[in-house]
Coordinates of C-alpha atoms in Angstrom, one line a residue:
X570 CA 6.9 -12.1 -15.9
X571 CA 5.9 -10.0 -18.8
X572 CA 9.1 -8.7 -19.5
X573 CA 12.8 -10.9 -20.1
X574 CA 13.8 -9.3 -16.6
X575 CA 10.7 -10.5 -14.7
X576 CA 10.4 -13.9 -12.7
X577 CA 9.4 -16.9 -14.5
X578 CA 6.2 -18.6 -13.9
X579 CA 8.5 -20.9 -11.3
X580 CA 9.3 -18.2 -9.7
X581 CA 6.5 -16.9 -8.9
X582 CA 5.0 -20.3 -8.0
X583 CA 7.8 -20.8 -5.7
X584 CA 6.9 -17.1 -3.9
X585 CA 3.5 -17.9 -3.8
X586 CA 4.3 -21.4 -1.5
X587 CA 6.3 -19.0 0.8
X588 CA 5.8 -17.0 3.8
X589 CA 4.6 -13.1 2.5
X590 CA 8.0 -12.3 4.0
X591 CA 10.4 -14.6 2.7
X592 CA 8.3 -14.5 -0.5
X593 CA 8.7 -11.2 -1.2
X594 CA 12.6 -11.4 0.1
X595 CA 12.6 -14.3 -2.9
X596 CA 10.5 -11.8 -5.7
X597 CA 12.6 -8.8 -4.8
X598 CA 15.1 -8.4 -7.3
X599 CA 13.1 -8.3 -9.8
X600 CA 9.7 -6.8 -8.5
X601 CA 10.1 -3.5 -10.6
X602 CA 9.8 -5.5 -13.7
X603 CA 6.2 -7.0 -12.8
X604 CA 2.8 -5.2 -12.9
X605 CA 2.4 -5.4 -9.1
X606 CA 4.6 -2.2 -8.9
X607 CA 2.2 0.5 -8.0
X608 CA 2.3 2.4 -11.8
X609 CA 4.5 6.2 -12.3
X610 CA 1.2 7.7 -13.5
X611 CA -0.9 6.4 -10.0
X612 CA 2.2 7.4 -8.0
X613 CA 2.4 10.7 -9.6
X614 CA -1.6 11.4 -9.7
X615 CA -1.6 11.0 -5.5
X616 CA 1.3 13.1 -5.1
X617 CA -0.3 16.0 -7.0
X618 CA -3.8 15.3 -4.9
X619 CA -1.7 15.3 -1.9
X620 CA 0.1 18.6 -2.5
X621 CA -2.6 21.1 -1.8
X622 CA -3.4 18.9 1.3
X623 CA 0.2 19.6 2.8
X624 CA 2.4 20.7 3.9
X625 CA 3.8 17.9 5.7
X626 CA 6.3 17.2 8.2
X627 CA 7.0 13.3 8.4
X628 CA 5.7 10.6 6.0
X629 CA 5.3 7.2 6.7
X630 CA 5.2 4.4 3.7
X631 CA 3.4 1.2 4.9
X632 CA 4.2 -1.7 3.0
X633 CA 7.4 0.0 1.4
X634 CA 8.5 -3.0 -0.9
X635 CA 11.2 -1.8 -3.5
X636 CA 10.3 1.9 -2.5
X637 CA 9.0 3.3 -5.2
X638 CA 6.1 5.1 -2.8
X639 CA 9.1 7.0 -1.1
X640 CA 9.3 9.0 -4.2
X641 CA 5.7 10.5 -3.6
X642 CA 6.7 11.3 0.1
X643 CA 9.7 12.6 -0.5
X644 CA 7.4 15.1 -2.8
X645 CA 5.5 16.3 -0.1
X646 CA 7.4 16.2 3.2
X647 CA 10.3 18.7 4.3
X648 CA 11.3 16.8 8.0
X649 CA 11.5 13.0 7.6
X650 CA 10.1 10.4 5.2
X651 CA 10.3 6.5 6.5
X652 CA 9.7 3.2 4.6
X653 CA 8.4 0.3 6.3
X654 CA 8.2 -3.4 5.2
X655 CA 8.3 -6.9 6.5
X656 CA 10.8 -8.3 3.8
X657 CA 14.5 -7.4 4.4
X658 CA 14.7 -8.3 0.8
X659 CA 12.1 -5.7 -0.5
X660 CA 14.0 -3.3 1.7
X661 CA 17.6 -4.3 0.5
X662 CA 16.2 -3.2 -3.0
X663 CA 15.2 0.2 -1.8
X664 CA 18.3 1.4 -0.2
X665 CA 19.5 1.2 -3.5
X666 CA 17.4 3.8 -4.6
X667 CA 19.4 6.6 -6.2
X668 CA 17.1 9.1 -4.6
X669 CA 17.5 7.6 -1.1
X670 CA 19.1 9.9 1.2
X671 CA 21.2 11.7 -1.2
X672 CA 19.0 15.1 -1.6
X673 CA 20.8 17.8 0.7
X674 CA 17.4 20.1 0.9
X675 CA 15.0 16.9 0.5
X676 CA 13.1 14.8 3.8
X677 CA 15.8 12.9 5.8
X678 CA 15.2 9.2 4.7
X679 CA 15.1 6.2 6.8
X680 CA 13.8 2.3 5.9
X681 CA 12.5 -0.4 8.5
X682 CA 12.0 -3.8 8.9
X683 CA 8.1 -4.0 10.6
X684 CA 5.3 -5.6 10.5
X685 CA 2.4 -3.2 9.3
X686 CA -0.2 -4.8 11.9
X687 CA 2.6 -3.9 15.2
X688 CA 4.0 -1.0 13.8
X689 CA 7.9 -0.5 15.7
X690 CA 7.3 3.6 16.2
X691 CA 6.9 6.0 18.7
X692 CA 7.9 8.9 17.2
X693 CA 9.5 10.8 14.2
X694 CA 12.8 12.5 14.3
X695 CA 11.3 16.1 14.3
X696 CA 8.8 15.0 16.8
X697 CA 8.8 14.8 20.7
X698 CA 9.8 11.1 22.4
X699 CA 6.0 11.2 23.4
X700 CA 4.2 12.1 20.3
X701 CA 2.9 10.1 17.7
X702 CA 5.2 9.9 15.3
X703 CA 3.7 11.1 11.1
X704 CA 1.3 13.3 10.2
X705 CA 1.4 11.7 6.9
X706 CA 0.6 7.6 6.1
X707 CA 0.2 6.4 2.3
X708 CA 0.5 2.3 1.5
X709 CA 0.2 1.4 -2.4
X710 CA -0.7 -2.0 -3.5
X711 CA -0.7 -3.5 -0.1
X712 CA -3.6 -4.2 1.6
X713 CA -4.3 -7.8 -0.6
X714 CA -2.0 -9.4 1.8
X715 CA -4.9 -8.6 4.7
X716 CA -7.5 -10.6 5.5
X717 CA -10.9 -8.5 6.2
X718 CA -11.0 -9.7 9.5
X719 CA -7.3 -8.0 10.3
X720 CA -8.5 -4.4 8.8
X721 CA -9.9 -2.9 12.0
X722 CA -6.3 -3.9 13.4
X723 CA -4.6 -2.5 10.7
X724 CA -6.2 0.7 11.1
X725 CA -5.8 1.0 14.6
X726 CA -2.1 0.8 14.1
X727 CA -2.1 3.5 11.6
X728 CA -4.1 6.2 13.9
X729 CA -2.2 5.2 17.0
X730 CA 1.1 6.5 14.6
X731 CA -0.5 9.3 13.3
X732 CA -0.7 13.0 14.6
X733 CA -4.0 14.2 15.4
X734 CA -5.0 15.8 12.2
X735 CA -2.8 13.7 10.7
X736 CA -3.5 11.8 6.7
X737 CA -3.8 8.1 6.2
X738 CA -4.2 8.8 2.2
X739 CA -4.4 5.5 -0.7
X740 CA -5.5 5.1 -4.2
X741 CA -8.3 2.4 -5.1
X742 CA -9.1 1.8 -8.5
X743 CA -12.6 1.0 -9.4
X744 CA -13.8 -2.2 -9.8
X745 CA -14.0 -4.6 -12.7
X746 CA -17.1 -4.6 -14.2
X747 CA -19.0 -7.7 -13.8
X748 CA -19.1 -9.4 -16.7
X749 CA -15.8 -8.3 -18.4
X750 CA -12.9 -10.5 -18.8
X751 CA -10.6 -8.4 -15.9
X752 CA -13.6 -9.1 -13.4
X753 CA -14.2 -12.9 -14.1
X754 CA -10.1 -12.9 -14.2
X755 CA -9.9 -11.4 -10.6
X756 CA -12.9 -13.4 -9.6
X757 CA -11.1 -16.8 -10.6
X758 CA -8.2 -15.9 -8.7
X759 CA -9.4 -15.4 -5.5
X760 CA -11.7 -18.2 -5.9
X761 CA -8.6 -20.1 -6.4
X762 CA -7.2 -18.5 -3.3
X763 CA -9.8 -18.7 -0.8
X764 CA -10.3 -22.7 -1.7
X765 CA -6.6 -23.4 -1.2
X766 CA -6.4 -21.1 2.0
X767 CA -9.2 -23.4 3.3
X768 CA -8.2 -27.0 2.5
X769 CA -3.7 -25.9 2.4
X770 CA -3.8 -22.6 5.7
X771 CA -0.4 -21.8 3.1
X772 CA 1.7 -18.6 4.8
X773 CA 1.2 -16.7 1.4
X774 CA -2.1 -14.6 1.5
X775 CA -3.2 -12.8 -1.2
X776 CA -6.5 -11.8 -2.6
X777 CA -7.6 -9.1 -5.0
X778 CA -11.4 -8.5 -4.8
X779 CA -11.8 -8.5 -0.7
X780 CA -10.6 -4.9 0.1
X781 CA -14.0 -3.1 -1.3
X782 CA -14.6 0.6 -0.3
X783 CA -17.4 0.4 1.6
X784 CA -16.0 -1.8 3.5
X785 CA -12.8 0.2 4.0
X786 CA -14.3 3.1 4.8
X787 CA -16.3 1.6 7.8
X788 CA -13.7 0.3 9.1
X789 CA -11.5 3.3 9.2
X790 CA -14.8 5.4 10.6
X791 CA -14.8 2.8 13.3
X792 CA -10.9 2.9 14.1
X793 CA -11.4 6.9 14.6
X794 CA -10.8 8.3 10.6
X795 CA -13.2 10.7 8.9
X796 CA -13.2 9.9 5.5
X797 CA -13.3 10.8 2.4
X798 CA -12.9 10.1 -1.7
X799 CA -10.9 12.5 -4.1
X800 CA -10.8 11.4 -7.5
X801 CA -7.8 11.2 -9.8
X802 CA -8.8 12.8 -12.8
X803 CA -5.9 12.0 -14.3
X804 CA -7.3 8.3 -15.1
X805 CA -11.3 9.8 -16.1
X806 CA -14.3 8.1 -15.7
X807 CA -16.2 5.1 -16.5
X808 CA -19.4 5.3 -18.6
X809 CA -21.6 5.5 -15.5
X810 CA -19.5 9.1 -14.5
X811 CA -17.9 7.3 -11.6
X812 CA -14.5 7.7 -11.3
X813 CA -11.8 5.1 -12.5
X814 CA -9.5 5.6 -9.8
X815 CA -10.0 7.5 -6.5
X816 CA -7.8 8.5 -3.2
X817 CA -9.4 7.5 0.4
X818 CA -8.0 10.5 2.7
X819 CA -8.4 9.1 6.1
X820 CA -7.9 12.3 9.0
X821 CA -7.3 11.4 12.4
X822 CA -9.8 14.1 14.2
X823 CA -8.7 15.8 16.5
X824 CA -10.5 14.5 19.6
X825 CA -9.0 10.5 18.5

């Protein structure tokens, strides 16, 4: 897709009549040559936001895939970093990382097979058997596989895992502007998606448009989160001065 060592359109079509875990174990091999990768420059412009936010013990990526988010932990973590993913596939692909575990002073590394919405931890390895276990959570690209109805789940997991005090931290790019070719592109997909959900119930969820900010950040007020924007600047601003892309940094207080 897009590039000679991407899937084919038959491919994909074949992922997209599959389970979101054997799809992805289907699409693995060749994920990091298809725009659903989470971009260097996006990966590189939260790592710098997250920096002066640190310093942090033990990071947590939700929704690993291929990896390529263990990079920005393994930025800003000294004790442990820890990838977690429903696809063995995805995962297989990410312990062949060159990075993975082979830095003597860098975060010990670990991957798991979970499902983010009954997340397998109790605790970190720097951390006692009885505390939560990160005081760092990022997810890139993700959240399209969750229906609005399973966010305040999803969040729930992610503050019972995290440390009082603790960061649940993700970029969201703005919007398509109504109107423009990207927006009545995303909007025809998820049409597309939401009819054949209704009439087919396929195992393969995906939607584009349905994780919107305000909703997100009701949400994670409601699972126990204060919350607040930080915007990139690496990626500017559209005409209107708002920014293009933006990280949600997601604090457990203290008291939750």
């Amino acid at each position: 897709m897009f590039s000679p060592e991407g899937p084919t359109l038959r491919e994909l079509a074949v992922q997209a009549l599959s389970s979101v875990e054997h799809g992805y174990d289907l699409l693995a091999p060749k994920f990091d040559h298809t725009p659903f990768r989470t971009s260097d420059p996006i990966l590189d412009a939260v790592a710098s936001a997250l920096g002066p936010l640190g310093p942090f013990d033990d990071g947590l990526d939700l929704c690993c895939g291929t990896g390529a988010g263990l990079e920005v932990l393994e930025r800003v973590c000294r004790g442990s970093v820890t990838g977690v993913d429903i696809s063995a596939g995805m995962l297989e692909v990410a312990r062949r990382r060159p990075a993975t575990g082979e830095r003597a002073d860098g975060p010990r590394v670990a991957l798991v097979r979970g499902d983010a919405r009954a997340l397998p931890f109790a605790s970190a390895p720097s951390a006692p058997s009885d505390a939560p276990a990160f005081d760092l959570v990022v997810s890139f690209g993700a959240f399209g596989h969750f229906l609005p109805g399973e966010l305040p789940g999803l969040f729930a997991q992610v503050h019972s895992v995290l440390r009082p005090g603790g960061r649940f931290a993700f970029p969201v790019v703005a919007p398509a502007r109504p109107g423009t070719r990207a927006y009545w592109a995303l909007l025809g997909f998820d049409a597309v998606m939401r009819v054949r959900n209704a009439v087919w119930k396929p195992p393969f969820v995906m939607y584009y448009r349905a994780f919107r900010l305000a909703d997100v950040r009701r949400e994670l007020t409601r699972a126990g989160f204060d919350v607040e924007t930080r915007a990139l600047p690496e990626f500017g601003r559209r005409p209107d001065g708002s920014p293009r892309c933006r990280m949600v940094v997601a604090t457990r207080t203290p008291a939750g």
